[in-house]
Amino acid sequence: MHVADYVWYITVGVLLALLAFDVFIIGRRPHEPTTRESATAIAFYVGLAVVFGLGVWFFSGGEYAGQFFAGWLTEYSLSVDNLFIFLIIMSRFAVPRKYQQTALLVGIILALVFRGVFIAVGAAAINEFSWVFYIFGAFLVYTAIHLASQGENDDEDYKENAVIRFAKKRLNATDEYNGVKLTVIKNGKRLVTPMAIVIIALGTTDLLFALDSIPAIYGLTQEPFLVFTANVFALMGLRQLYFLLGDLLKRLVYLSIGLSVVLAFIGVKLVLHAMHVNELPFINGGHHIEWAPEIPIWFSLGFIIVTLGITTVLSLRKSRGLPAEPVQGEVTADEPAPESSDAKNA
């Protein structure tokens, strides 16, 4: 797929402009988006992704369009699973509801940065070493087994990583929020607020999810342009989706299992591709393994759609009739935040 330099510039420029509008115009005021605001934004971003995919079809053909849609759906599903972890983090740190939008926005920007770095590294590795597909495939199969062993999504399964534990232990912190600011001065001493710890938690979570998402997308397309755009479109509107779905995120109880099936499928696809282009001297004498099949993109796209569709239906059927859980960490504009230990001791 040949993409002219000016197409890259225009695409990156438009996507960055959309992101800047979301950050500096929509997200400049900490608030909880209304249902109408969230639904409108999600419809716009999803529609934009579909139009982009159709544009790829028109200019480059159905094969590349199928690669984009398969990659976008996979990355979007992984991002929704990421939202579930974000939900747990917001709950654990009791982030006031009106400040969650800002925290999510920072988390999504960090996700874009990390994925951009991994996309560049992955592209360079693939161009130089065909055997990297073996590593990507094995890693995805391992990730799939790990996800499947966890079973249903559960708050109790979440464990803080080493970076979060280090930050909570070593940083001079207060448990009192200072709006969306990361620090506060008390008694002449600068302390970090819980929002700073939340940002660290979201950032490290994004980093770990990028390790899964980039090998997955390269299992569906090796075109850097499609890898980049599929990832960006998958992250657009996630902030609004977080507020629109609300308790529904917790009702997608089989999402991790469905994703494990998709990742295992892509992992096997990568290994088969690695065998097909094999150059390792200790495998088949360094020759290509001709009998290894190449799974067509139309089959991959259909498999992903069917698997995620079944996952969603089964999840909603199981959770149907369950009482809605109150949103933890919610603090409305009319309600005072819980009194912190610092306030009590002041």
Short mmCIF file of C-alpha atoms in Angstrom, two decimals:
data_model
loop_
_atom_site.label_atom_id
_atom_site.label_comp_id
_atom_site.label_asym_id
_atom_site.label_seq_id
_atom_site.Cartn_x
_atom_site.Cartn_y
_atom_site.Cartn_z
CA MET A 1 0.00 0.00 0.00
CA HIS A 2 1.60 3.24 -1.15
CA VAL A 3 0.73 6.29 0.94
CA ALA A 4 2.08 9.59 -0.31
CA ASP A 5 3.82 11.86 2.18
CA TYR A 6 1.15 14.54 1.84
CA VAL A 7 -1.54 11.99 2.77
CA TRP A 8 0.39 11.19 5.95
CA TYR A 9 0.71 14.90 6.76
CA ILE A 10 -2.97 15.61 6.15
CA THR A 11 -4.14 12.56 8.11
CA VAL A 12 -1.90 13.25 11.11
CA GLY A 13 -2.80 16.95 10.99
CA VAL A 14 -6.56 16.32 10.96
CA LEU A 15 -6.37 13.72 13.74
CA LEU A 16 -4.20 15.99 15.90
CA ALA A 17 -6.62 18.86 15.26
CA LEU A 18 -9.53 16.70 16.44
CA LEU A 19 -7.55 15.71 19.52
CA ALA A 20 -6.63 19.35 20.24
CA PHE A 21 -10.30 20.36 19.92
CA ASP A 22 -11.26 17.62 22.39
CA VAL A 23 -8.52 18.68 24.82
CA PHE A 24 -8.62 22.46 24.70
CA ILE A 25 -12.26 23.15 23.83
CA ILE A 26 -14.45 20.31 25.09
CA GLY A 27 -12.22 19.08 27.91
CA ARG A 28 -11.09 22.46 29.28
CA ARG A 29 -13.90 22.52 31.85
CA PRO A 30 -13.95 19.58 34.30
CA HIS A 31 -17.46 18.17 34.13
CA GLU A 32 -19.40 14.97 33.61
CA PRO A 33 -20.55 14.78 29.97
CA THR A 34 -24.29 14.48 29.47
CA THR A 35 -25.76 11.43 27.75
CA ARG A 36 -26.51 13.51 24.66
CA GLU A 37 -22.97 14.95 24.57
CA SER A 38 -21.42 11.50 24.93
CA ALA A 39 -23.68 9.82 22.36
CA THR A 40 -23.11 12.60 19.82
CA ALA A 41 -19.34 12.41 20.20
CA ILE A 42 -19.24 8.61 19.91
CA ALA A 43 -21.50 8.63 16.84
CA PHE A 44 -19.23 11.24 15.25
CA TYR A 45 -15.99 9.35 15.92
CA VAL A 46 -17.37 5.96 14.90
CA GLY A 47 -18.88 7.49 11.76
CA LEU A 48 -15.54 9.13 10.97
CA ALA A 49 -13.77 5.77 11.29
CA VAL A 50 -16.30 4.10 8.98
CA VAL A 51 -15.96 6.89 6.39
CA PHE A 52 -12.17 6.58 6.61
CA GLY A 53 -12.39 2.82 6.07
CA LEU A 54 -14.63 3.34 3.04
CA GLY A 55 -12.09 5.86 1.75
CA VAL A 56 -9.36 3.24 2.06
CA TRP A 57 -11.61 0.85 0.13
CA PHE A 58 -12.17 3.41 -2.63
CA PHE A 59 -8.53 4.43 -3.06
CA SER A 60 -6.67 1.22 -2.15
CA GLY A 61 -9.12 -1.66 -2.49
CA GLY A 62 -11.12 -4.01 -0.29
CA GLU A 63 -8.09 -5.92 1.05
CA TYR A 64 -6.64 -2.89 2.80
CA ALA A 65 -10.06 -1.69 3.89
CA GLY A 66 -10.67 -5.07 5.50
CA GLN A 67 -7.31 -4.79 7.28
CA PHE A 68 -8.27 -1.37 8.64
CA PHE A 69 -11.69 -2.47 9.88
CA ALA A 70 -10.32 -5.65 11.46
CA GLY A 71 -7.56 -3.68 13.18
CA TRP A 72 -9.91 -0.92 14.30
CA LEU A 73 -12.45 -3.36 15.78
CA THR A 74 -9.75 -5.30 17.61
CA GLU A 75 -8.07 -2.16 18.99
CA TYR A 76 -11.45 -0.67 19.94
CA SER A 77 -12.38 -3.80 21.86
CA LEU A 78 -9.04 -3.79 23.66
CA SER A 79 -9.59 -0.12 24.49
CA VAL A 80 -13.03 -0.89 25.96
CA ASP A 81 -11.39 -3.55 28.12
CA ASN A 82 -8.89 -0.86 29.10
CA LEU A 83 -11.83 1.32 30.16
CA PHE A 84 -12.85 -1.35 32.66
CA ILE A 85 -9.44 -1.03 34.33
CA PHE A 86 -9.83 2.76 34.25
CA LEU A 87 -13.17 2.34 36.01
CA ILE A 88 -11.52 0.31 38.77
CA ILE A 89 -8.73 2.89 39.15
CA MET A 90 -11.26 5.72 39.46
CA SER A 91 -13.11 3.72 42.10
CA ARG A 92 -9.99 2.75 44.06
CA PHE A 93 -8.83 6.37 44.28
CA ALA A 94 -12.34 7.78 44.77
CA VAL A 95 -11.93 10.29 41.93
CA PRO A 96 -14.83 12.78 42.04
CA ARG A 97 -17.09 12.20 39.06
CA LYS A 98 -16.64 15.72 37.68
CA TYR A 99 -12.83 15.29 37.62
CA GLN A 100 -12.86 11.89 35.92
CA GLN A 101 -13.18 13.45 32.45
CA THR A 102 -9.83 15.22 32.82
CA ALA A 103 -8.14 12.07 34.16
CA LEU A 104 -9.50 10.03 31.25
CA LEU A 105 -8.36 12.65 28.75
CA VAL A 106 -4.80 12.50 30.08
CA GLY A 107 -4.96 8.69 30.06
CA ILE A 108 -6.03 8.63 26.41
CA ILE A 109 -3.28 11.08 25.39
CA LEU A 110 -0.70 8.90 27.15
CA ALA A 111 -2.13 5.86 25.34
CA LEU A 112 -1.64 7.64 22.00
CA VAL A 113 1.96 8.47 22.87
CA PHE A 114 2.82 4.94 24.02
CA ARG A 115 1.15 3.30 21.05
CA GLY A 116 2.90 5.68 18.68
CA VAL A 117 6.27 4.65 20.11
CA PHE A 118 5.44 0.94 19.93
CA ILE A 119 4.11 1.27 16.38
CA ALA A 120 7.41 2.80 15.26
CA VAL A 121 9.46 0.18 17.09
CA GLY A 122 7.27 -2.65 15.75
CA ALA A 123 7.52 -1.39 12.17
CA ALA A 124 11.31 -1.15 12.39
CA ALA A 125 11.57 -4.64 13.87
CA ILE A 126 9.33 -6.17 11.21
CA ASN A 127 11.28 -4.52 8.39
CA GLU A 128 14.56 -5.89 9.71
CA PHE A 129 13.63 -9.28 11.17
CA SER A 130 10.87 -11.51 9.83
CA TRP A 131 11.26 -13.81 12.86
CA VAL A 132 9.75 -11.11 15.08
CA PHE A 133 6.36 -12.51 14.01
CA TYR A 134 7.15 -15.65 16.02
CA ILE A 135 7.67 -13.49 19.11
CA PHE A 136 4.52 -11.43 18.50
CA GLY A 137 2.47 -14.58 17.95
CA ALA A 138 3.78 -16.36 21.04
CA PHE A 139 3.22 -13.25 23.15
CA LEU A 140 -0.38 -12.91 22.00
CA VAL A 141 -1.11 -16.59 22.69
CA TYR A 142 0.40 -16.18 26.17
CA THR A 143 -1.72 -13.04 26.74
CA ALA A 144 -4.83 -14.87 25.55
CA ILE A 145 -4.23 -17.74 27.99
CA HIS A 146 -3.66 -15.23 30.81
CA LEU A 147 -6.90 -13.38 29.98
CA ALA A 148 -8.89 -16.61 29.72
CA SER A 149 -7.58 -17.83 33.08
CA GLN A 150 -8.94 -14.67 34.71
CA GLY A 151 -12.45 -15.55 33.58
CA GLU A 152 -15.05 -12.84 34.03
CA ASN A 153 -14.10 -9.20 34.56
CA ASP A 154 -13.86 -8.62 38.30
CA ASP A 155 -12.69 -5.69 40.41
CA GLU A 156 -10.93 -8.09 42.75
CA ASP A 157 -8.62 -9.27 39.95
CA TYR A 158 -7.04 -5.83 39.62
CA LYS A 159 -3.65 -5.48 41.28
CA GLU A 160 -1.63 -2.28 41.44
CA ASN A 161 1.63 -2.54 39.52
CA ALA A 162 5.08 -1.82 40.96
CA VAL A 163 5.18 1.77 39.68
CA ILE A 164 1.91 2.65 41.42
CA ARG A 165 3.01 1.02 44.66
CA PHE A 166 6.34 2.88 44.50
CA ALA A 167 4.62 6.23 43.84
CA LYS A 168 2.17 5.77 46.72
CA LYS A 169 4.99 4.80 49.09
CA ARG A 170 7.70 7.28 48.10
CA LEU A 171 5.90 10.43 47.01
CA ASN A 172 4.85 13.00 49.59
CA ALA A 173 1.13 12.88 48.99
CA THR A 174 -2.11 14.15 50.43
CA ASP A 175 -5.42 12.34 50.16
CA GLU A 176 -7.25 15.57 49.41
CA TYR A 177 -8.05 16.51 45.80
CA ASN A 178 -7.16 20.02 44.63
CA GLY A 179 -9.42 20.17 41.61
CA VAL A 180 -7.58 18.56 38.72
CA LYS A 181 -4.20 19.90 39.87
CA LEU A 182 -1.40 17.43 40.51
CA THR A 183 0.15 19.23 43.48
CA VAL A 184 -0.91 21.35 46.44
CA ILE A 185 1.08 23.42 48.95
CA LYS A 186 0.35 22.72 52.62
CA ASN A 187 2.21 24.27 55.52
CA GLY A 188 4.84 25.55 53.08
CA LYS A 189 5.44 22.06 51.67
CA ARG A 190 4.49 20.91 48.17
CA LEU A 191 2.58 17.64 48.12
CA VAL A 192 1.21 15.60 45.23
CA THR A 193 -2.54 15.10 45.10
CA PRO A 194 -4.37 11.82 44.50
CA MET A 195 -4.90 13.02 40.92
CA ALA A 196 -1.15 12.68 40.31
CA ILE A 197 -1.24 9.05 41.50
CA VAL A 198 -4.29 8.43 39.30
CA ILE A 199 -2.42 9.79 36.25
CA ILE A 200 0.53 7.50 37.05
CA ALA A 201 -1.86 4.55 37.36
CA LEU A 202 -3.56 5.36 34.04
CA GLY A 203 -0.22 5.88 32.29
CA THR A 204 1.32 2.59 33.42
CA THR A 205 -1.91 0.79 32.53
CA ASP A 206 -1.76 2.33 29.04
CA LEU A 207 1.82 1.15 28.69
CA LEU A 208 0.90 -2.44 29.55
CA PHE A 209 -2.09 -2.42 27.19
CA ALA A 210 0.10 -1.09 24.35
CA LEU A 211 2.22 -4.22 24.71
CA ASP A 212 -0.89 -6.26 23.80
CA SER A 213 -2.46 -4.00 21.21
CA ILE A 214 0.51 -3.40 18.90
CA PRO A 215 1.34 -7.08 18.24
CA ALA A 216 -2.40 -7.66 17.73
CA ILE A 217 -2.74 -4.98 15.06
CA TYR A 218 0.43 -6.14 13.28
CA GLY A 219 -1.17 -9.57 13.11
CA LEU A 220 -3.87 -8.05 10.92
CA THR A 221 -1.91 -5.57 8.84
CA GLN A 222 1.72 -4.64 8.37
CA GLU A 223 0.90 -1.27 6.83
CA PRO A 224 2.14 1.46 9.25
CA PHE A 225 -0.48 3.91 7.95
CA LEU A 226 -3.33 1.51 8.76
CA VAL A 227 -1.75 0.52 12.09
CA PHE A 228 -1.52 4.18 13.13
CA THR A 229 -4.99 5.23 12.00
CA ALA A 230 -6.71 2.14 13.44
CA ASN A 231 -5.14 2.86 16.84
CA VAL A 232 -6.04 6.55 16.80
CA PHE A 233 -9.65 5.92 15.77
CA ALA A 234 -9.91 3.21 18.44
CA LEU A 235 -8.99 5.76 21.13
CA MET A 236 -11.28 8.53 19.90
CA GLY A 237 -14.47 8.90 21.90
CA LEU A 238 -13.38 6.53 24.68
CA ARG A 239 -13.75 9.29 27.26
CA GLN A 240 -17.37 9.82 26.25
CA LEU A 241 -17.94 6.06 25.98
CA TYR A 242 -16.80 5.69 29.61
CA PHE A 243 -19.57 8.00 30.79
CA LEU A 244 -22.21 6.76 28.36
CA LEU A 245 -21.86 3.09 29.21
CA GLY A 246 -21.43 3.64 32.95
CA ASP A 247 -22.53 0.49 34.73
CA LEU A 248 -22.78 -1.36 31.40
CA LEU A 249 -18.98 -1.67 31.38
CA LYS A 250 -19.25 -3.94 34.41
CA ARG A 251 -21.97 -5.94 32.69
CA LEU A 252 -19.66 -7.00 29.85
CA VAL A 253 -18.55 -9.88 32.05
CA TYR A 254 -17.26 -12.05 29.21
CA LEU A 255 -15.32 -9.32 27.39
CA SER A 256 -11.94 -10.58 28.57
CA ILE A 257 -12.80 -14.12 27.49
CA GLY A 258 -13.92 -12.89 24.06
CA LEU A 259 -10.76 -10.86 23.68
CA SER A 260 -8.67 -13.87 24.69
CA VAL A 261 -10.22 -15.84 21.80
CA VAL A 262 -9.51 -12.98 19.37
CA LEU A 263 -5.92 -12.54 20.58
CA ALA A 264 -5.29 -16.31 20.41
CA PHE A 265 -6.62 -16.35 16.84
CA ILE A 266 -4.37 -13.43 15.84
CA GLY A 267 -1.43 -15.06 17.63
CA VAL A 268 -1.87 -18.27 15.63
CA LYS A 269 -2.26 -16.17 12.47
CA LEU A 270 1.06 -14.47 13.23
CA VAL A 271 2.87 -17.75 13.82
CA LEU A 272 1.52 -19.16 10.55
CA HIS A 273 2.67 -16.01 8.76
CA ALA A 274 6.10 -16.33 10.40
CA MET A 275 6.32 -19.92 9.16
CA HIS A 276 5.28 -18.84 5.68
CA VAL A 277 8.11 -16.26 5.49
CA ASN A 278 10.52 -18.20 7.71
CA GLU A 279 14.21 -17.36 7.47
CA LEU A 280 15.47 -18.89 10.74
CA PRO A 281 18.20 -21.41 9.88
CA PHE A 282 17.19 -23.90 12.59
CA ILE A 283 13.58 -24.10 11.27
CA ASN A 284 13.14 -25.93 7.96
CA GLY A 285 16.74 -25.17 7.08
CA GLY A 286 16.01 -21.43 6.84
CA HIS A 287 13.52 -21.94 4.01
CA HIS A 288 9.93 -20.76 3.81
CA ILE A 289 7.37 -23.31 5.03
CA GLU A 290 5.11 -23.36 2.01
CA TRP A 291 2.36 -25.50 3.55
CA ALA A 292 1.72 -22.91 6.27
CA PRO A 293 -1.54 -21.21 5.23
CA GLU A 294 -2.05 -17.44 5.10
CA ILE A 295 -5.41 -16.64 6.71
CA PRO A 296 -7.20 -14.10 4.47
CA ILE A 297 -8.27 -10.79 5.97
CA TRP A 298 -11.96 -11.35 5.16
CA PHE A 299 -11.91 -14.45 7.36
CA SER A 300 -10.09 -12.57 10.14
CA LEU A 301 -12.60 -9.71 10.01
CA GLY A 302 -15.57 -12.09 10.09
CA PHE A 303 -14.08 -14.09 12.98
CA ILE A 304 -13.49 -10.93 15.03
CA ILE A 305 -17.01 -9.58 14.42
CA VAL A 306 -18.71 -12.90 15.24
CA THR A 307 -16.59 -13.51 18.36
CA LEU A 308 -17.14 -10.02 19.79
CA GLY A 309 -20.84 -10.16 18.91
CA ILE A 310 -21.32 -13.48 20.72
CA THR A 311 -19.30 -12.17 23.68
CA THR A 312 -21.50 -9.07 23.99
CA VAL A 313 -24.79 -11.00 23.69
CA LEU A 314 -23.78 -13.65 26.24
CA SER A 315 -22.48 -10.97 28.64
CA LEU A 316 -25.71 -8.97 28.51
CA ARG A 317 -27.83 -12.10 28.86
CA LYS A 318 -25.96 -13.18 31.99
CA SER A 319 -26.04 -9.74 33.58
CA ARG A 320 -29.67 -9.07 32.66
CA GLY A 321 -31.77 -8.36 35.71
CA LEU A 322 -28.82 -7.60 37.95
CA PRO A 323 -29.31 -4.45 40.04
CA ALA A 324 -27.33 -1.45 38.91
CA GLU A 325 -24.38 -0.69 41.14
CA PRO A 326 -23.81 2.87 42.34
CA VAL A 327 -20.95 4.64 40.63
CA GLN A 328 -18.11 4.79 43.11
CA GLY A 329 -16.11 7.94 43.51
CA GLU A 330 -19.02 10.07 42.39
CA VAL A 331 -19.19 13.52 43.88
CA THR A 332 -21.70 15.92 42.44
CA ALA A 333 -21.34 19.67 42.37
CA ASP A 334 -23.85 20.01 45.20
CA GLU A 335 -22.24 17.42 47.44
CA PRO A 336 -19.09 18.04 49.46
CA ALA A 337 -16.22 15.64 48.97
CA PRO A 338 -15.57 13.23 51.83
CA GLU A 339 -13.47 14.88 54.51
CA SER A 340 -9.87 13.75 54.21
CA SER A 341 -7.54 12.88 57.01
CA ASP A 342 -5.51 16.01 56.22
CA ALA A 343 -8.60 18.18 56.63
CA LYS A 344 -9.44 16.49 59.93
CA ASN A 345 -5.95 17.10 61.26
CA ALA A 346 -5.79 20.71 60.05
#
